[in-house]
mmCIF file of C-alpha atoms in Angstrom:
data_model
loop_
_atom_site.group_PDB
_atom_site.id
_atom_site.type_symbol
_atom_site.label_atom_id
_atom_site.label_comp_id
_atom_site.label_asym_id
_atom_site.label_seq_id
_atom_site.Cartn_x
_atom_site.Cartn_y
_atom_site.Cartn_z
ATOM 1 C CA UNK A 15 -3.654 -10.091 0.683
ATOM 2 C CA UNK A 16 -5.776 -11.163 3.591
ATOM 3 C CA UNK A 17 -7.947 -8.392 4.775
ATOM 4 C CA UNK A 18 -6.542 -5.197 5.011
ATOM 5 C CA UNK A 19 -8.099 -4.117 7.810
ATOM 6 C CA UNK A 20 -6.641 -7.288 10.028
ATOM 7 C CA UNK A 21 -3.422 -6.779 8.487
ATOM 8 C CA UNK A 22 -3.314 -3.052 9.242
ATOM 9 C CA UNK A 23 -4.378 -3.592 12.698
ATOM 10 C CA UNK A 24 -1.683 -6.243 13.229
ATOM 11 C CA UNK A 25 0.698 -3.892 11.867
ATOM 12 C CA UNK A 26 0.197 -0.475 13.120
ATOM 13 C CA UNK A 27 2.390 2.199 12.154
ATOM 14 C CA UNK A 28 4.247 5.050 13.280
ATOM 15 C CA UNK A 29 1.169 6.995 12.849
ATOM 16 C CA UNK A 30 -2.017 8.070 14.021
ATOM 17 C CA UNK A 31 -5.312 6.690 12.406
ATOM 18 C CA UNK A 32 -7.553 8.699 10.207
ATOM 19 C CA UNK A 33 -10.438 6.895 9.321
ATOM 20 C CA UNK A 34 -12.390 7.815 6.333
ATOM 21 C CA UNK A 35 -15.310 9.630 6.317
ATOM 22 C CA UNK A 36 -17.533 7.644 4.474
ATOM 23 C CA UNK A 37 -17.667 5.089 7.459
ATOM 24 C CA UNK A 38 -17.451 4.759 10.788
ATOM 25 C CA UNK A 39 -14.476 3.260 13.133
ATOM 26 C CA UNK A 40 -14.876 -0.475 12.555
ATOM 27 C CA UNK A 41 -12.154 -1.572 15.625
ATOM 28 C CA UNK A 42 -10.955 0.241 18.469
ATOM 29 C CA UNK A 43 -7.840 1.700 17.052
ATOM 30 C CA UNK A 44 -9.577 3.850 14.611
ATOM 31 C CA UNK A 45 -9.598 7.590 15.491
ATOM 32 C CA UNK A 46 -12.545 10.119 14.311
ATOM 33 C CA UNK A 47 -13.012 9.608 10.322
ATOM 34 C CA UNK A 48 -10.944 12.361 8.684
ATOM 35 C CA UNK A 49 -10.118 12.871 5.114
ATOM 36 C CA UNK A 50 -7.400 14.714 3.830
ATOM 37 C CA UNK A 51 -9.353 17.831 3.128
ATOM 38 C CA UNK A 52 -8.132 18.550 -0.695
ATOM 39 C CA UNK A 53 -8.144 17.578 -4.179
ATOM 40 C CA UNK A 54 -6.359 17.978 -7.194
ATOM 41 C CA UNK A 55 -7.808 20.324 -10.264
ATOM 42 C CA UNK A 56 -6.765 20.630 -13.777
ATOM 43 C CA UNK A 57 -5.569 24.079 -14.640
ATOM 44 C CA UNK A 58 -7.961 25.643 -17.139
ATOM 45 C CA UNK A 59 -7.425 25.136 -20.640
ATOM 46 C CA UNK A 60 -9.422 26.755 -23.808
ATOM 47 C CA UNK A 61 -9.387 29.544 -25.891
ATOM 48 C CA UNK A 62 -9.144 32.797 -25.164
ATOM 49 C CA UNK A 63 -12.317 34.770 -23.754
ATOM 50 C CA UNK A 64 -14.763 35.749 -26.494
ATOM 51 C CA UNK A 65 -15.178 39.411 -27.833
ATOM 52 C CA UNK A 66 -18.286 41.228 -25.997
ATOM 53 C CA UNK A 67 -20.218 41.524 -29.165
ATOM 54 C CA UNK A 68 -19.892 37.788 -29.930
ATOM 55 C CA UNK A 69 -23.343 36.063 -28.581
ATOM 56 C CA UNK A 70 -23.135 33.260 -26.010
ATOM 57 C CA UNK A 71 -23.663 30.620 -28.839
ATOM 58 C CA UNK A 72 -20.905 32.241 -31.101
ATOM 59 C CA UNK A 73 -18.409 31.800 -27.904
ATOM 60 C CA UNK A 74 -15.384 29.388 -28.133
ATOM 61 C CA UNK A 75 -16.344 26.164 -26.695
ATOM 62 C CA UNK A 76 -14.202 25.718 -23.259
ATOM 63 C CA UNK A 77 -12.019 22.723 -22.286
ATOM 64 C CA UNK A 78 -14.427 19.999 -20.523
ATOM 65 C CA UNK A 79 -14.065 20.272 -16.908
ATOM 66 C CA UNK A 80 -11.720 18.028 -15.370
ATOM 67 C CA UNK A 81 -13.288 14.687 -14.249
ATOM 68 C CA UNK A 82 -13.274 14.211 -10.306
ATOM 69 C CA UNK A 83 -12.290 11.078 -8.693
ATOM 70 C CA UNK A 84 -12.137 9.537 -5.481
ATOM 71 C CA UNK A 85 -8.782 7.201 -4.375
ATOM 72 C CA UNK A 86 -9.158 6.029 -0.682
ATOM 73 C CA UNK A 87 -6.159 4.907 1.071
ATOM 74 C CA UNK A 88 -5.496 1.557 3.185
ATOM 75 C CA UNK A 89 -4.018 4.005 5.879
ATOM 76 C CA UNK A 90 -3.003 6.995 7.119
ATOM 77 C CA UNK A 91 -0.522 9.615 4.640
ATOM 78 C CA UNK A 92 2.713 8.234 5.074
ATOM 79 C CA UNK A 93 5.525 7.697 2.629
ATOM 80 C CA UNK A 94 4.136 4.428 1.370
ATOM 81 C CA UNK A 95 1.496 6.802 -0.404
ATOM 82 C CA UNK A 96 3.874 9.775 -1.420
ATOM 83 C CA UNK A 97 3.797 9.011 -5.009
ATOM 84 C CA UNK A 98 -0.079 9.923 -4.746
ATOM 85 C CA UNK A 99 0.595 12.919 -3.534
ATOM 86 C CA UNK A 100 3.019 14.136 -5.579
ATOM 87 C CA UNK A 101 0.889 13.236 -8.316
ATOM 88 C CA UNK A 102 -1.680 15.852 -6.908
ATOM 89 C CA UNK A 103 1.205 18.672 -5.894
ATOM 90 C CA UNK A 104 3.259 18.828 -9.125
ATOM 91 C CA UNK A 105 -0.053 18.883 -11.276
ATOM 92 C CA UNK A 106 0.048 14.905 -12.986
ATOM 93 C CA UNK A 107 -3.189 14.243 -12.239
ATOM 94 C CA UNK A 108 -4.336 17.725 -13.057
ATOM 95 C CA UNK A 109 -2.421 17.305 -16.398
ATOM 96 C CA UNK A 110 -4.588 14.079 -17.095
ATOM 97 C CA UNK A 111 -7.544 16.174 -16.699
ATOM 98 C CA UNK A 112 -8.678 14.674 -13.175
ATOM 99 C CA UNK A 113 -9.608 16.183 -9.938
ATOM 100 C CA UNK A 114 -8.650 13.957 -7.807
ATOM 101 C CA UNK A 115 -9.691 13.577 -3.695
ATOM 102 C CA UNK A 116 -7.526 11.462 -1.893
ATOM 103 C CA UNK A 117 -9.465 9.743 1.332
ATOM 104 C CA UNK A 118 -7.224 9.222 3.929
ATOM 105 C CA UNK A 119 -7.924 5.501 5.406
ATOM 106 C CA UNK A 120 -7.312 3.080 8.836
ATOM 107 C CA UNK A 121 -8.187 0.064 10.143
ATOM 108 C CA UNK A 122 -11.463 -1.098 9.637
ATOM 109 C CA UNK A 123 -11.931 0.726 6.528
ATOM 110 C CA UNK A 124 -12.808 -1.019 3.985
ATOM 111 C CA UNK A 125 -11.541 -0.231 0.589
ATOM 112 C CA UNK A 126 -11.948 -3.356 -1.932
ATOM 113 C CA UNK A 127 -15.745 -3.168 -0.938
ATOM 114 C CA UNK A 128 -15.733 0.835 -1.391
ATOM 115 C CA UNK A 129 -14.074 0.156 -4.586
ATOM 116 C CA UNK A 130 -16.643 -2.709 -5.702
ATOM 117 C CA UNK A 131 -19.578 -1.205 -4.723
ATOM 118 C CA UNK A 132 -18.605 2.483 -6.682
ATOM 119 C CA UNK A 133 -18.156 4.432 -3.126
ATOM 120 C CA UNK A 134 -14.475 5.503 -4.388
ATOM 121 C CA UNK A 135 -13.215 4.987 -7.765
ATOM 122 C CA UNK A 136 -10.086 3.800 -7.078
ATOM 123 C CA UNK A 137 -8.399 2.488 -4.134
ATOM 124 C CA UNK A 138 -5.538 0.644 -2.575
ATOM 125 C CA UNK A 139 -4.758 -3.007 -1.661
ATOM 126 C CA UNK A 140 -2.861 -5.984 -1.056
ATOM 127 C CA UNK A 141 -2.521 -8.329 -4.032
ATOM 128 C CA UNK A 142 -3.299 -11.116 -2.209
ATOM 129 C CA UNK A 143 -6.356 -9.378 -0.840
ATOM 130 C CA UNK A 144 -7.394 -8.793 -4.561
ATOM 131 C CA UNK A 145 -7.174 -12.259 -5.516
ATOM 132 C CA UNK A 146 -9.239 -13.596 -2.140
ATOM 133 C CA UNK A 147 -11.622 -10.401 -3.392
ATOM 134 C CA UNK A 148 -12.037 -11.734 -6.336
ATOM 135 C CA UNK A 149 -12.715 -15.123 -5.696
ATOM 136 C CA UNK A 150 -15.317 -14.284 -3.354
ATOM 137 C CA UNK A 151 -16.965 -12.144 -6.775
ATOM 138 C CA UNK A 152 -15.863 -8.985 -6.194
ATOM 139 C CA UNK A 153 -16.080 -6.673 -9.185
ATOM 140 C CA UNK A 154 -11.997 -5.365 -8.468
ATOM 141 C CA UNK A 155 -8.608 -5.050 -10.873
ATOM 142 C CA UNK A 156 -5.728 -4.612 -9.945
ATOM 143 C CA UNK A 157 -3.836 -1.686 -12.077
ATOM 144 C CA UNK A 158 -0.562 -0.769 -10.648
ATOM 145 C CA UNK A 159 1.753 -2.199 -7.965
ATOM 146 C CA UNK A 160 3.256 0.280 -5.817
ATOM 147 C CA UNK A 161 5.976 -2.207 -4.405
ATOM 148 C CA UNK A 162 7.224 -4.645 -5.894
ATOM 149 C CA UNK A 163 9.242 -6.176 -2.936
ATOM 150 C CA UNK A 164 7.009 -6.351 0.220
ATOM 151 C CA UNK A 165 7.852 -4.644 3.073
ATOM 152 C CA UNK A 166 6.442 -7.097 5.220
ATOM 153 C CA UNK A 167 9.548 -8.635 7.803
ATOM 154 C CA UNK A 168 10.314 -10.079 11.154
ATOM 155 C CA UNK A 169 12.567 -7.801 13.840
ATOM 156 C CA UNK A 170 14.438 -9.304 16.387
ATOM 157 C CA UNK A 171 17.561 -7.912 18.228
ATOM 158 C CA UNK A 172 20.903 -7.638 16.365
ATOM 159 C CA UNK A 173 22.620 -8.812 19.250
ATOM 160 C CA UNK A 174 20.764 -12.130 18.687
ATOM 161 C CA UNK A 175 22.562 -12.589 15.590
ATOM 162 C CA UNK A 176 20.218 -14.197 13.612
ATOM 163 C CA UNK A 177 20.970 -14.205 9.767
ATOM 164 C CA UNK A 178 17.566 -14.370 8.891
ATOM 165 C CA UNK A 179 13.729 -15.427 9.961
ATOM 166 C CA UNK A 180 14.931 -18.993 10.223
ATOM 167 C CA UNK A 181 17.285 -18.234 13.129
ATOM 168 C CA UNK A 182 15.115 -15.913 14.545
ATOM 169 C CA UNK A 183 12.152 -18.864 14.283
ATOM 170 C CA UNK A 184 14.836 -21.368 15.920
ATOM 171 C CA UNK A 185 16.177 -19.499 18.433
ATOM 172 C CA UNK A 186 13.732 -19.288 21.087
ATOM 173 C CA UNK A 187 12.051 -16.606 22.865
ATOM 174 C CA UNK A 188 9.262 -14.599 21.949
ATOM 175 C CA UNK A 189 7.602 -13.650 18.759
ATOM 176 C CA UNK A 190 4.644 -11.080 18.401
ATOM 177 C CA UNK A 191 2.547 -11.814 15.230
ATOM 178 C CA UNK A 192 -0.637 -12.168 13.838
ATOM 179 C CA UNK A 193 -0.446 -16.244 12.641
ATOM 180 C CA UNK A 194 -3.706 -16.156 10.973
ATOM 181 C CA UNK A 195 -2.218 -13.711 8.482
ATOM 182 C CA UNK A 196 -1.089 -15.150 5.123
ATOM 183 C CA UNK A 197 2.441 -14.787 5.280
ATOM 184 C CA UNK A 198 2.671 -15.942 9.275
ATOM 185 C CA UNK A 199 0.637 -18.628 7.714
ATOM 186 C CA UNK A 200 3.666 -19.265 5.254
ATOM 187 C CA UNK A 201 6.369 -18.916 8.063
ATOM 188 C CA UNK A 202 4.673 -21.353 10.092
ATOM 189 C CA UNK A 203 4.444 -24.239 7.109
ATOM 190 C CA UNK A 204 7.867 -23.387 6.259
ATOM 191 C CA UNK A 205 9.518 -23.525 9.622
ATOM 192 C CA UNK A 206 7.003 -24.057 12.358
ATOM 193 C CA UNK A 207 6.475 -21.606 15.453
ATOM 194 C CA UNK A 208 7.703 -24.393 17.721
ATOM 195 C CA UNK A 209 10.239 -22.762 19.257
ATOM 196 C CA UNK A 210 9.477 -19.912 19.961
ATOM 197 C CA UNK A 211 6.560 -18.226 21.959
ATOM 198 C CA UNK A 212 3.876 -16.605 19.711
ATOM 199 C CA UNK A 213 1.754 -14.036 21.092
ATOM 200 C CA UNK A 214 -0.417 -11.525 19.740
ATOM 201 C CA UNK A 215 1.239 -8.243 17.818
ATOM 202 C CA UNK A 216 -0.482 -5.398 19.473
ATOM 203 C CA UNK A 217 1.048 -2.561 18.434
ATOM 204 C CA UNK A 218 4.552 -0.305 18.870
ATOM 205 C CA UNK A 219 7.559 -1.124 19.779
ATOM 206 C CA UNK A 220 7.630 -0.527 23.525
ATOM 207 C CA UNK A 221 7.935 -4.430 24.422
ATOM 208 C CA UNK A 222 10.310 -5.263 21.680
ATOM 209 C CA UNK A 223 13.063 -2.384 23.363
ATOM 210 C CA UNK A 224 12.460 -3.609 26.828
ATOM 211 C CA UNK A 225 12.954 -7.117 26.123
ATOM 212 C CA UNK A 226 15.953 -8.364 24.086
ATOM 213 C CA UNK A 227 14.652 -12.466 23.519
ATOM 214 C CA UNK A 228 11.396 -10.193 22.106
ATOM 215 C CA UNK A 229 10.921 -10.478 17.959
ATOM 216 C CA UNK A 230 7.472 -9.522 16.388
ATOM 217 C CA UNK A 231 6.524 -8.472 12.945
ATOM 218 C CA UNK A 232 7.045 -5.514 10.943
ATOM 219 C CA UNK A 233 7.047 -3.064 7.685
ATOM 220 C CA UNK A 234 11.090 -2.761 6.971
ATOM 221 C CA UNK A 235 9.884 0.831 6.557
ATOM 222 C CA UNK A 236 8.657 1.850 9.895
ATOM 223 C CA UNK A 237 8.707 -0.206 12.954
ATOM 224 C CA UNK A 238 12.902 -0.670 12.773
ATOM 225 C CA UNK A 239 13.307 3.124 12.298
ATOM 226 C CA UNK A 240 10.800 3.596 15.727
ATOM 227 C CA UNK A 241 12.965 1.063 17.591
ATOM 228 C CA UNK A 242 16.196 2.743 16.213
ATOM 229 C CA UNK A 243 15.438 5.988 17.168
ATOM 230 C CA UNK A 244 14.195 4.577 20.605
ATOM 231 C CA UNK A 245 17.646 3.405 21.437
ATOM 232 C CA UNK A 246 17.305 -0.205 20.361
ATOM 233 C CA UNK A 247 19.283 -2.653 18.057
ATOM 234 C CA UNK A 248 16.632 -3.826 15.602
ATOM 235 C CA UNK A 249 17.714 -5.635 12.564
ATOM 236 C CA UNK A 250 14.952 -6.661 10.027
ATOM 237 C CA UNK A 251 14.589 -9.584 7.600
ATOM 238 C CA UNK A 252 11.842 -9.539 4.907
ATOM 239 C CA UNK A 253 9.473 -12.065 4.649
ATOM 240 C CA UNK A 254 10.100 -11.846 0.390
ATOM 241 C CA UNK A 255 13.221 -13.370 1.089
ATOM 242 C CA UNK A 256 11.536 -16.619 2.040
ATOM 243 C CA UNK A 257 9.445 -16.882 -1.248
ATOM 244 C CA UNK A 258 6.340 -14.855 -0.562
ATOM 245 C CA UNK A 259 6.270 -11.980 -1.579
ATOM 246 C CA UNK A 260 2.503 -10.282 -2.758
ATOM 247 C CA UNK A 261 2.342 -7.140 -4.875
ATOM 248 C CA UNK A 262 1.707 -4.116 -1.976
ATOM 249 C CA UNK A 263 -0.253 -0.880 -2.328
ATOM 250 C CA UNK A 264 -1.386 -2.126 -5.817
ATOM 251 C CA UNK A 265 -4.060 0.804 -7.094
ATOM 252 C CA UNK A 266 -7.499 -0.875 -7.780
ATOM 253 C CA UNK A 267 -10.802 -0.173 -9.609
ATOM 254 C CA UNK A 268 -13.644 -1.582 -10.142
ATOM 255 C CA UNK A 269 -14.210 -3.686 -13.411
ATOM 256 C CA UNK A 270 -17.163 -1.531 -14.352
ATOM 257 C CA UNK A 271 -15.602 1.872 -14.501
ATOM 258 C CA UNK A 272 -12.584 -0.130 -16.987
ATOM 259 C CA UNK A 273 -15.277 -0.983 -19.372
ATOM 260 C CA UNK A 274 -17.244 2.208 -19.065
ATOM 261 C CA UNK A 275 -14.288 4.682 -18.650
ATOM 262 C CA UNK A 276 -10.998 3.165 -19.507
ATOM 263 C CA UNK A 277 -9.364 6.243 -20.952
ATOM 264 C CA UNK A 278 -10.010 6.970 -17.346
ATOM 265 C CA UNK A 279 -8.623 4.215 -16.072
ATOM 266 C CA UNK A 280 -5.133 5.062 -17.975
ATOM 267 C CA UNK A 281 -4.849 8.653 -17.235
ATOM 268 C CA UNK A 282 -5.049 7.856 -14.014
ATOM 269 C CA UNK A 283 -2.434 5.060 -13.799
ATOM 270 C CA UNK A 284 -0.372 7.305 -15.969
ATOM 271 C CA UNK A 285 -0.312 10.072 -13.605
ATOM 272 C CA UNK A 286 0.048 8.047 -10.715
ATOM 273 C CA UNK A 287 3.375 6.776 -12.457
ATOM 274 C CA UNK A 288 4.424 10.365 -12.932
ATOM 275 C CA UNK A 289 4.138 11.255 -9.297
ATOM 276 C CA UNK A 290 6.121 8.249 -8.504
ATOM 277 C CA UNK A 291 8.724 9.471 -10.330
ATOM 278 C CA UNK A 292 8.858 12.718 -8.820
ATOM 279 C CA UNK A 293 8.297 11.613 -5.632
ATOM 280 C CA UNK A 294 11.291 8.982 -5.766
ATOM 281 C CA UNK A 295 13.451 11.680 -7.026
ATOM 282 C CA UNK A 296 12.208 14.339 -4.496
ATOM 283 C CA UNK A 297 9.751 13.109 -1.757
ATOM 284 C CA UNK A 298 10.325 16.740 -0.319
ATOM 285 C CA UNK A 299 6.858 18.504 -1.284
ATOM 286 C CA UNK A 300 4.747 15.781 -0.640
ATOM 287 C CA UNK A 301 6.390 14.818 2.682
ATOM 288 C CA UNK A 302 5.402 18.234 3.839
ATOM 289 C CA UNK A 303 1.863 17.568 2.859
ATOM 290 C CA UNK A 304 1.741 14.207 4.201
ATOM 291 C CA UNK A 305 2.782 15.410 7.269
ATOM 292 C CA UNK A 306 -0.016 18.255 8.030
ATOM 293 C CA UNK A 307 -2.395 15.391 7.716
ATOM 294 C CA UNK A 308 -0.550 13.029 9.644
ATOM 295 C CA UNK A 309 1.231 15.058 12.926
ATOM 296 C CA UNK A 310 2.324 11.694 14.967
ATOM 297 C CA UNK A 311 4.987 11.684 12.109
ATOM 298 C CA UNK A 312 7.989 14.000 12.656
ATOM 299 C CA UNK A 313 9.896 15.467 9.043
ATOM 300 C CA UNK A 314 12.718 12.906 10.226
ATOM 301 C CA UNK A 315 10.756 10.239 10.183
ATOM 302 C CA UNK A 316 9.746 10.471 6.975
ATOM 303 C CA UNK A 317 12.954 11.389 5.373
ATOM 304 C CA UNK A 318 14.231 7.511 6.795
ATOM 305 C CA UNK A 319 10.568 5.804 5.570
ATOM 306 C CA UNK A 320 10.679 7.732 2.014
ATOM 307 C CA UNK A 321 14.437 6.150 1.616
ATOM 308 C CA UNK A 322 13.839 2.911 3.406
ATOM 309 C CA UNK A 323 11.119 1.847 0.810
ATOM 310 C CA UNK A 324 12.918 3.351 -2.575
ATOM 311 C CA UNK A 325 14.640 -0.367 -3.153
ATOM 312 C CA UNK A 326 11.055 -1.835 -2.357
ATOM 313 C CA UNK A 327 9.675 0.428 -5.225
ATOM 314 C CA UNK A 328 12.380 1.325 -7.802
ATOM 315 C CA UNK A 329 13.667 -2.658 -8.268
ATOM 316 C CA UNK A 330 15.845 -3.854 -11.408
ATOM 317 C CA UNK A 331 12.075 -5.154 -12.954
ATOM 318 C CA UNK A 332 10.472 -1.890 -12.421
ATOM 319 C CA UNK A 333 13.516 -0.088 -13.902
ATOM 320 C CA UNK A 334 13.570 -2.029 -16.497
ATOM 321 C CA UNK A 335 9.666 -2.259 -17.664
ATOM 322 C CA UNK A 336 8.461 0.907 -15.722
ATOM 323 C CA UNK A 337 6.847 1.164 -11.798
ATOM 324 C CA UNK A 338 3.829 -0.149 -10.959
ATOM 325 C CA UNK A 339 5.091 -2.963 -13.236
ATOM 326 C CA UNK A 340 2.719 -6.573 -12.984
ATOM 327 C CA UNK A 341 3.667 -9.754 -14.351
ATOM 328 C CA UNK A 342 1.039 -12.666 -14.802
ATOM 329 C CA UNK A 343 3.754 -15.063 -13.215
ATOM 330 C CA UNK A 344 3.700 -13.004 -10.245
ATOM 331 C CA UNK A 345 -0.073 -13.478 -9.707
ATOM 332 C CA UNK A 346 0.298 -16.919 -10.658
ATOM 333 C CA UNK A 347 2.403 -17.610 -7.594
ATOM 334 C CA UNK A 348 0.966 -16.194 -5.129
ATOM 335 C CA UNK A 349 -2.326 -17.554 -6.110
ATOM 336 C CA UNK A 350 -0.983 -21.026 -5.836
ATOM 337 C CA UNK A 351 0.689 -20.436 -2.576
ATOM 338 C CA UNK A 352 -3.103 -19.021 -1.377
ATOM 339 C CA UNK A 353 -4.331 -21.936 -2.776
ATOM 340 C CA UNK A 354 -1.896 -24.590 -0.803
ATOM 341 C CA UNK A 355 -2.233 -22.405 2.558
ATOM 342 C CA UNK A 356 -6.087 -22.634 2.184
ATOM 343 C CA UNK A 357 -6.319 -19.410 2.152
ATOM 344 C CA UNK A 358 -7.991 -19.467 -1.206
ATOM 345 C CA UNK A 359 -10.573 -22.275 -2.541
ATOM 346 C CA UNK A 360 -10.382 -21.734 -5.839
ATOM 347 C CA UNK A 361 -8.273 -19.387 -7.861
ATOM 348 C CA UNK A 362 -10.347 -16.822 -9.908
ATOM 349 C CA UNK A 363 -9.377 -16.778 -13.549
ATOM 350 C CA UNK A 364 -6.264 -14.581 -13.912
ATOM 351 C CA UNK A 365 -7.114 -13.506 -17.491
ATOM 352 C CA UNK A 366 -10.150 -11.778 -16.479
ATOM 353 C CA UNK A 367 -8.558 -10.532 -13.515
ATOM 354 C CA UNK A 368 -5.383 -8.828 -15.096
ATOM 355 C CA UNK A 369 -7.618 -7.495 -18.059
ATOM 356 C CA UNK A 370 -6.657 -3.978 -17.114
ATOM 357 C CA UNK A 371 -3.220 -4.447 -15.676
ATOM 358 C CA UNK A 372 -1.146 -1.639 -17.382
#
């Protein structure tokens, strides 16, 4: 992806930022730093307590303590991040033998260079960010893919009756988007921005319901529900429909801790598939967690997001091979569309890149 932190600022949510504590606010939208204030521990496991005659040395040896890790998020808890949570509530990471702190993130935060430079051991991503990370030398992998559709789209008014983002980019009026982005980048080879009038996405949804000729960009997950709820007639068309389509929230490390730790490495990916699962099956738990930490969200609110992003996650491909599921061609298209929209100067060699892709 391009940077996270321009592409979180051009698409702010439906909730309030919580930067992470490790830096300060790096643009004006970010809020005091604020973590989410727990962790995850593995229950304790060993043999049972030793007689009182038996000396300290004769003792049974205990189960090591469970290994604590840091995974920093690209935003604030929302459902995009549930199945992290659920991994923490229901025990999967604790069952994998890691404490695990999860670092509650904003714009401005920067989480492939926390990752790179050992601040957090894991965090989360854009694939296309990874691959410009990457060519640029930083020490990143990419390990699991969160969604495997992107929720990136364009929202315009249903009573436009636009069919898709070509209509809406042929139709006139106004569109609000970020066109240094890669995938405005995209639109605009594909179609042009000619007729229509770009101007800057700042934010919200208050222009898009007063105005009806007003389209801007959005997460299918959380700007259309906001404009629903609002009273307004949103209908939303993804930007994977028009042939890009990056990896989102893929879970990162750094390429150090896979050749120091890998076992590591896969217990964590492991559980994080296990509280996928149970999250996709009941986002209940973790929705109720989420939403301590992040109050601008209301319980219905995340009820629609959780269900609006289960198609994103739980595809035929990821049924099929298991989520977080990566292919090679995957990476090898979107690194050649990069590459053609200049985004990228040279690809980085996707063999050494994908060397821990599970």
């Amino acid at each position: 992806m391009h940077s996270r932190d321009s592409r979180r600022l051009a698409l702010q949510r439906l909730a309030s930022l919580v930067a992470l504590p490790l830096f300060a606010p790096a643009c004006s939208r970010s809020s005091s730093p604020e973590g989410d204030g727990r962790s995850s521990a593995a229950s304790p496991q060993g043999s049972a307590p030793a007689a009182p005659a038996q000396s300290a040395a004769a003792a049974p040896a205990q189960a090591a303590p469970a290994a604590k890790v840091k995974l920093a998020l690209n935003w604030v808890p929302e459902p995009e991040f549930g199945g992290f949570y659920a991994a923490r509530e229901s025990g999967a990471f604790a069952k994998e033998g890691l404490e695990v702190e999860i670092l509650g993130g904003g714009a401005g935060v920067p989480v492939v260079q926390m990752v790179a430079g050992g601040q957090v051991d894991f965090g989360l991503a854009g694939a296309d960010e990874v691959l410009t990370a990457r060519a640029r030398g930083a020490d990143v992998l990419p390990l699991f893919a969160v969604f495997q559709t992107s929720p990136q789209a364009i929202m315009t008014h249903e009573s436009r009756g636009a069919k898709g983002i070509a209509d809406i980019l042929s139709s006139g009026g106004t569109l609000a988007i970020e066109p240094g982005l890669p995938y405005a980048a995209y639109l605009k080879k594909k179609y042009g921005f000619n007729k229509v009038k770009v101007v800057p996405y700042d934010g919200g949804v208050a222009r898009f319901v007063a105005d009806k000729d007003f389209s801007q960009q959005c997460f299918i997950t959380a700007e259309p529900i906001a404009a629903k709820r609002k009273g307004s007639d949103p209908a939303a068309f993804l930007v994977a429909s028009e042939g890009f389509n990056p990896y989102v929230v893929v879970v990162i490390t750094r390429a150090a801790l896979w050749k120091e730790n890998p076992e590591r490495v896969r217990a964590f990916i492991r559980a994080t598939r296990e509280g996928w699962r149970s999250y996709l099956h009941d986002p209940t738990r973790a929705n109720e967690v989420m939403a301590k930490l992040n109050t601008s969200m209301d319980a219905e609110t995340f009820v629609a997001a959780a269900e609006a992003q289960r198609p994103l996650i739980e595809t035929p491909e990821s049924q099929e091979k298991g989520l977080g599921v990566m292919t090679r061609e995957r990476w090898e298209t979107l690194a050649k569309q990069l590459a053609d929209l200049g985004v990228l100067e040279k690809v980085p060699p996707l063999d050494d890149l994908l060397v821990a892709a599970l």
